[in-house]
Amino acid sequence: MPGYDWHVVGIAILCAVLAAGCSALGAMWQHAGVRELTDLKLTSAHRLVTSRRWVYGFLVLFACAVLQIVALALAPVSVVAPLNALAIPIIAVARARKFSGLLAVAVLVATAGIVVFVWITAGQAVPTEVSAKVALQAGQLVVAGVLVCTVVATFQAGAVRALALAVGAGIAYGLVAVLVRDVTTTLPQIEWVSLLGLVVAFLVGAWFIQLGYAAGPPDLVVAGQTVVNPIVAAWIGIKLLGEGTGMSALAQAGLVISAIAAVSGTIVLAHYYRVKVTA
């Protein structure tokens, strides 16, 4: 990878893989905690801390965040962010009492899409800096995407609502990944605008995740946000930050195909749970 020590990148990838494991475990605990509440609203969010399982999930996800920050400080966004999608097969295997063919295919397709995405970006991405102009452009696009997901979630229920909220969280977290890299790579100088944007995007994503848990299964919520998150982060990194400068047409086509595969697997997963609930 141009401009990077492969030993450093290896450490970043290891941190990202461990973060994926923490993401899966934390999601399962937080989902159980959210389900203990009969009606989750912003005004009743403080009740979440009364659930021991939700608190355990929060602590594990905090460890996940630390690992991701370290990974993002060591390697390009487009390499690190997609690895979080490994949480999909981890949580699917952990929760599945009966692993049907459709569920297996959905998980494998979504995971394979992300693995190929990472493999391509790992060999092509180059380190870049996040300018204020790019951060603003990315923020505007993310706000638009989150608003669309909010509208969809407002008029839907069950698996569709959970997926819409998960996608909204994934879009917000994609921006978080980019801004985390900006903040960590400019230390000891602090980029206050990026830091503020990071906090706001993280809180919005975290709240959407909790609402998603209240509407549907954790597998679907994790799949939705962990597929969309890296695709958004990688797109910002490649297109807006220029991490894909010099990337061949074949590599770009591979990224598009792998992204389509990852999204398709997640849609099939949503269909599986929708059919399962209505059956």
CSV table of C-alpha atoms in Angstrom, one decimal:
chain,number,residue,atom,x,y,z
A,1,MET,CA,0.0,0.0,0.0
A,2,PRO,CA,1.6,3.3,-1.1
A,3,GLY,CA,3.0,5.4,1.8
A,4,TYR,CA,2.2,2.8,4.5
A,5,ASP,CA,4.2,0.3,6.5
A,6,TRP,CA,2.4,-3.1,6.1
A,7,HIS,CA,3.3,-4.0,9.7
A,8,VAL,CA,1.3,-0.9,10.8
A,9,VAL,CA,-1.5,-1.7,8.5
A,10,GLY,CA,-1.6,-5.2,9.9
A,11,ILE,CA,-2.0,-3.9,13.4
A,12,ALA,CA,-4.8,-1.6,12.1
A,13,ILE,CA,-6.6,-4.6,10.5
A,14,LEU,CA,-6.2,-6.7,13.7
A,15,CYS,CA,-7.7,-3.9,15.7
A,16,ALA,CA,-10.6,-3.6,13.2
A,17,VAL,CA,-11.3,-7.3,13.3
A,18,LEU,CA,-11.3,-7.3,17.2
A,19,ALA,CA,-13.6,-4.3,17.0
A,20,ALA,CA,-16.0,-6.3,14.8
A,21,GLY,CA,-16.2,-9.0,17.4
A,22,CYS,CA,-16.9,-6.4,20.1
A,23,SER,CA,-19.5,-4.9,17.9
A,24,ALA,CA,-21.4,-8.2,17.6
A,25,LEU,CA,-21.3,-9.0,21.3
A,26,GLY,CA,-22.2,-5.4,22.3
A,27,ALA,CA,-25.1,-5.4,19.9
A,28,MET,CA,-26.6,-8.6,21.3
A,29,TRP,CA,-26.4,-7.3,24.9
A,30,GLN,CA,-27.8,-3.9,24.0
A,31,HIS,CA,-30.7,-5.4,21.9
A,32,ALA,CA,-31.6,-7.5,25.0
A,33,GLY,CA,-31.5,-4.4,27.2
A,34,VAL,CA,-33.6,-2.3,24.8
A,35,ARG,CA,-36.2,-5.1,24.5
A,36,GLU,CA,-36.7,-4.8,28.3
A,37,LEU,CA,-38.3,-1.4,27.7
A,38,THR,CA,-41.9,-1.4,26.4
A,39,ASP,CA,-41.8,1.9,24.6
A,40,LEU,CA,-38.4,3.5,23.8
A,41,LYS,CA,-38.5,7.3,23.2
A,42,LEU,CA,-36.0,10.0,23.5
A,43,THR,CA,-37.6,11.2,26.8
A,44,SER,CA,-37.3,7.7,28.3
A,45,ALA,CA,-33.8,6.9,27.0
A,46,HIS,CA,-32.3,7.4,30.5
A,47,ARG,CA,-34.1,4.2,31.5
A,48,LEU,CA,-31.6,2.2,29.4
A,49,VAL,CA,-28.9,2.5,32.0
A,50,THR,CA,-31.1,0.6,34.5
A,51,SER,CA,-30.6,-2.5,32.3
A,52,ARG,CA,-27.5,-4.5,33.3
A,53,ARG,CA,-27.3,-6.1,29.8
A,54,TRP,CA,-27.5,-2.7,28.1
A,55,VAL,CA,-24.7,-1.3,30.2
A,56,TYR,CA,-22.6,-4.4,29.5
A,57,GLY,CA,-23.3,-3.8,25.8
A,58,PHE,CA,-22.3,-0.2,26.1
A,59,LEU,CA,-19.0,-1.0,27.8
A,60,VAL,CA,-18.1,-3.6,25.1
A,61,LEU,CA,-19.1,-1.1,22.3
A,62,PHE,CA,-16.9,1.5,24.0
A,63,ALA,CA,-14.0,-1.0,23.7
A,64,CYS,CA,-15.0,-1.4,20.1
A,65,ALA,CA,-14.9,2.3,19.5
A,66,VAL,CA,-11.4,2.5,21.0
A,67,LEU,CA,-10.1,-0.3,18.7
A,68,GLN,CA,-11.7,1.4,15.7
A,69,ILE,CA,-10.1,4.8,16.6
A,70,VAL,CA,-6.6,3.1,16.8
A,71,ALA,CA,-7.2,1.3,13.5
A,72,LEU,CA,-8.3,4.5,11.7
A,73,ALA,CA,-5.3,6.4,13.1
A,74,LEU,CA,-3.0,3.7,11.5
A,75,ALA,CA,-4.6,3.0,8.1
A,76,PRO,CA,-6.9,4.6,5.4
A,77,VAL,CA,-10.6,4.9,6.1
A,78,SER,CA,-11.4,2.8,3.0
A,79,VAL,CA,-9.3,-0.2,4.4
A,80,VAL,CA,-10.4,-0.1,8.0
A,81,ALA,CA,-14.1,0.8,7.9
A,82,PRO,CA,-15.3,-2.2,5.8
A,83,LEU,CA,-13.9,-4.7,8.3
A,84,ASN,CA,-16.6,-3.8,10.8
A,85,ALA,CA,-19.0,-5.8,8.6
A,86,LEU,CA,-17.4,-9.0,10.0
A,87,ALA,CA,-19.8,-8.5,12.9
A,88,ILE,CA,-22.6,-9.8,10.5
A,89,PRO,CA,-21.5,-13.4,10.4
A,90,ILE,CA,-20.4,-13.4,14.0
A,91,ILE,CA,-23.8,-12.3,15.4
A,92,ALA,CA,-25.7,-14.4,12.8
A,93,VAL,CA,-24.0,-17.6,13.9
A,94,ALA,CA,-24.2,-16.6,17.6
A,95,ARG,CA,-28.0,-16.1,17.5
A,96,ALA,CA,-29.1,-18.6,14.9
A,97,ARG,CA,-31.0,-21.6,16.5
A,98,LYS,CA,-31.7,-22.9,13.0
A,99,PHE,CA,-29.5,-21.7,10.2
A,100,SER,CA,-31.7,-21.8,7.1
A,101,GLY,CA,-30.4,-21.8,3.6
A,102,LEU,CA,-31.7,-18.3,2.9
A,103,LEU,CA,-30.2,-16.9,6.0
A,104,ALA,CA,-26.8,-18.5,5.2
A,105,VAL,CA,-26.8,-17.2,1.7
A,106,ALA,CA,-27.7,-13.6,2.9
A,107,VAL,CA,-24.9,-13.6,5.5
A,108,LEU,CA,-22.3,-15.1,3.1
A,109,VAL,CA,-23.1,-12.7,0.2
A,110,ALA,CA,-23.1,-9.6,2.5
A,111,THR,CA,-19.8,-10.7,4.1
A,112,ALA,CA,-18.1,-11.8,0.9
A,113,GLY,CA,-19.0,-8.4,-0.7
A,114,ILE,CA,-17.3,-6.5,2.2
A,115,VAL,CA,-14.3,-8.8,2.2
A,116,VAL,CA,-13.7,-8.3,-1.5
A,117,PHE,CA,-14.3,-4.5,-1.0
A,118,VAL,CA,-11.5,-4.5,1.7
A,119,TRP,CA,-9.2,-6.6,-0.4
A,120,ILE,CA,-9.4,-4.1,-3.3
A,121,THR,CA,-9.1,-1.0,-1.2
A,122,ALA,CA,-6.2,-2.5,0.8
A,123,GLY,CA,-4.1,-2.7,-2.4
A,124,GLN,CA,-5.2,0.6,-4.0
A,125,ALA,CA,-6.0,3.2,-1.3
A,126,VAL,CA,-3.4,5.9,-0.5
A,127,PRO,CA,-3.2,8.1,2.6
A,128,THR,CA,-4.8,11.6,2.4
A,129,GLU,CA,-5.7,14.5,4.7
A,130,VAL,CA,-9.3,15.6,5.4
A,131,SER,CA,-9.8,19.2,4.4
A,132,ALA,CA,-12.5,21.5,5.9
A,133,LYS,CA,-14.2,21.7,2.5
A,134,VAL,CA,-14.4,17.9,2.1
A,135,ALA,CA,-15.7,17.5,5.7
A,136,LEU,CA,-18.5,20.0,5.0
A,137,GLN,CA,-19.4,18.3,1.7
A,138,ALA,CA,-19.5,14.9,3.4
A,139,GLY,CA,-21.6,16.3,6.2
A,140,GLN,CA,-24.2,17.7,3.9
A,141,LEU,CA,-24.5,14.4,2.0
A,142,VAL,CA,-24.8,12.5,5.2
A,143,VAL,CA,-27.5,14.8,6.6
A,144,ALA,CA,-29.5,14.3,3.4
A,145,GLY,CA,-29.1,10.5,3.7
A,146,VAL,CA,-30.1,10.4,7.3
A,147,LEU,CA,-33.2,12.5,6.7
A,148,VAL,CA,-34.4,10.1,4.0
A,149,CYS,CA,-34.0,7.1,6.3
A,150,THR,CA,-35.9,9.0,9.0
A,151,VAL,CA,-38.8,9.6,6.7
A,152,VAL,CA,-38.9,5.9,5.7
A,153,ALA,CA,-38.7,4.7,9.3
A,154,THR,CA,-41.5,7.1,10.4
A,155,PHE,CA,-44.0,5.4,8.0
A,156,GLN,CA,-42.9,1.8,8.4
A,157,ALA,CA,-42.8,-0.8,11.1
A,158,GLY,CA,-41.0,-4.1,12.0
A,159,ALA,CA,-38.1,-5.2,9.8
A,160,VAL,CA,-38.4,-2.4,7.3
A,161,ARG,CA,-38.3,0.3,10.0
A,162,ALA,CA,-35.4,-1.5,11.7
A,163,LEU,CA,-33.5,-1.6,8.4
A,164,ALA,CA,-34.2,2.0,7.6
A,165,LEU,CA,-32.9,3.1,11.1
A,166,ALA,CA,-29.9,0.8,10.7
A,167,VAL,CA,-29.1,2.3,7.3
A,168,GLY,CA,-29.4,5.8,8.8
A,169,ALA,CA,-27.0,4.8,11.6
A,170,GLY,CA,-24.6,3.4,9.0
A,171,ILE,CA,-24.6,6.6,7.0
A,172,ALA,CA,-23.9,8.7,10.2
A,173,TYR,CA,-21.2,6.2,11.3
A,174,GLY,CA,-19.6,6.5,7.9
A,175,LEU,CA,-19.0,10.2,8.5
A,176,VAL,CA,-17.8,9.4,12.0
A,177,ALA,CA,-15.1,7.1,10.6
A,178,VAL,CA,-13.8,9.9,8.3
A,179,LEU,CA,-13.9,12.5,11.0
A,180,VAL,CA,-12.2,10.2,13.5
A,181,ARG,CA,-9.3,9.9,11.1
A,182,ASP,CA,-9.2,13.7,10.7
A,183,VAL,CA,-9.1,14.3,14.4
A,184,THR,CA,-6.5,11.6,15.2
A,185,THR,CA,-4.1,12.5,12.4
A,186,THR,CA,-4.0,16.2,13.3
A,187,LEU,CA,-3.2,15.7,17.0
A,188,PRO,CA,-1.9,17.5,19.1
A,189,GLN,CA,-3.8,20.2,17.2
A,190,ILE,CA,-7.5,19.7,17.6
A,191,GLU,CA,-9.9,20.2,14.6
A,192,TRP,CA,-12.9,21.5,16.6
A,193,VAL,CA,-15.3,21.5,13.7
A,194,SER,CA,-14.5,17.9,12.9
A,195,LEU,CA,-14.7,16.9,16.5
A,196,LEU,CA,-18.1,18.5,16.9
A,197,GLY,CA,-19.4,16.9,13.8
A,198,LEU,CA,-18.0,13.6,15.0
A,199,VAL,CA,-19.9,13.8,18.3
A,200,VAL,CA,-23.2,14.8,16.7
A,201,ALA,CA,-23.0,12.1,14.0
A,202,PHE,CA,-22.1,9.5,16.6
A,203,LEU,CA,-25.0,10.4,18.9
A,204,VAL,CA,-27.5,10.3,16.0
A,205,GLY,CA,-26.2,7.0,14.8
A,206,ALA,CA,-26.2,5.5,18.4
A,207,TRP,CA,-29.9,6.6,18.9
A,208,PHE,CA,-30.9,5.2,15.5
A,209,ILE,CA,-29.3,1.9,16.5
A,210,GLN,CA,-31.3,1.8,19.8
A,211,LEU,CA,-34.6,2.5,17.9
A,212,GLY,CA,-33.6,-0.2,15.4
A,213,TYR,CA,-33.2,-2.7,18.2
A,214,ALA,CA,-36.7,-1.8,19.5
A,215,ALA,CA,-38.2,-2.4,16.0
A,216,GLY,CA,-36.4,-5.6,14.9
A,217,PRO,CA,-33.7,-8.3,15.5
A,218,PRO,CA,-30.1,-7.3,16.2
A,219,ASP,CA,-28.8,-9.4,13.3
A,220,LEU,CA,-30.7,-7.1,10.9
A,221,VAL,CA,-29.7,-3.9,12.6
A,222,VAL,CA,-26.0,-4.9,12.8
A,223,ALA,CA,-26.1,-6.0,9.1
A,224,GLY,CA,-27.7,-2.8,7.9
A,225,GLN,CA,-25.4,-0.4,9.7
A,226,THR,CA,-22.2,-2.4,9.3
A,227,VAL,CA,-22.7,-2.8,5.5
A,228,VAL,CA,-23.7,0.9,4.9
A,229,ASN,CA,-21.1,2.3,7.3
A,230,PRO,CA,-18.0,1.1,5.4
A,231,ILE,CA,-19.5,1.8,2.0
A,232,VAL,CA,-20.2,5.4,2.9
A,233,ALA,CA,-16.9,5.8,4.6
A,234,ALA,CA,-15.0,4.2,1.7
A,235,TRP,CA,-16.9,6.3,-0.8
A,236,ILE,CA,-16.0,9.5,1.0
A,237,GLY,CA,-12.4,8.3,1.3
A,238,ILE,CA,-12.1,7.4,-2.3
A,239,LYS,CA,-14.2,10.0,-4.1
A,240,LEU,CA,-14.0,13.1,-1.8
A,241,LEU,CA,-10.6,12.5,0.0
A,242,GLY,CA,-8.9,11.1,-3.1
A,243,GLU,CA,-7.8,7.8,-1.4
A,244,GLY,CA,-8.6,6.1,-4.7
A,245,THR,CA,-6.3,8.3,-6.8
A,246,GLY,CA,-4.9,6.2,-9.6
A,247,MET,CA,-7.3,3.3,-9.0
A,248,SER,CA,-7.8,1.3,-12.2
A,249,ALA,CA,-11.2,1.0,-13.9
A,250,LEU,CA,-11.2,-2.7,-13.1
A,251,ALA,CA,-10.7,-2.0,-9.4
A,252,GLN,CA,-13.5,0.6,-9.4
A,253,ALA,CA,-15.8,-1.9,-11.1
A,254,GLY,CA,-14.8,-4.5,-8.4
A,255,LEU,CA,-15.8,-2.0,-5.7
A,256,VAL,CA,-19.2,-1.4,-7.2
A,257,ILE,CA,-19.9,-5.1,-7.7
A,258,SER,CA,-18.8,-6.0,-4.2
A,259,ALA,CA,-20.8,-3.1,-2.7
A,260,ILE,CA,-23.9,-4.3,-4.6
A,261,ALA,CA,-23.4,-7.8,-3.3
A,262,ALA,CA,-23.1,-6.6,0.3
A,263,VAL,CA,-26.2,-4.4,0.0
A,264,SER,CA,-28.1,-7.3,-1.7
A,265,GLY,CA,-27.3,-9.7,1.1
A,266,THR,CA,-28.5,-7.2,3.6
A,267,ILE,CA,-31.8,-6.7,1.7
A,268,VAL,CA,-32.3,-10.5,1.6
A,269,LEU,CA,-31.6,-10.6,5.3
A,270,ALA,CA,-34.4,-8.0,5.9
A,271,HIS,CA,-36.7,-10.0,3.7
A,272,TYR,CA,-35.9,-13.2,5.7
A,273,TYR,CA,-36.9,-11.6,9.0
A,274,ARG,CA,-40.0,-9.9,7.5
A,275,VAL,CA,-41.3,-13.3,6.2
A,276,LYS,CA,-40.3,-14.9,9.5
A,277,VAL,CA,-42.3,-12.4,11.5
A,278,THR,CA,-45.4,-12.5,9.2
A,279,ALA,CA,-45.4,-16.3,8.8
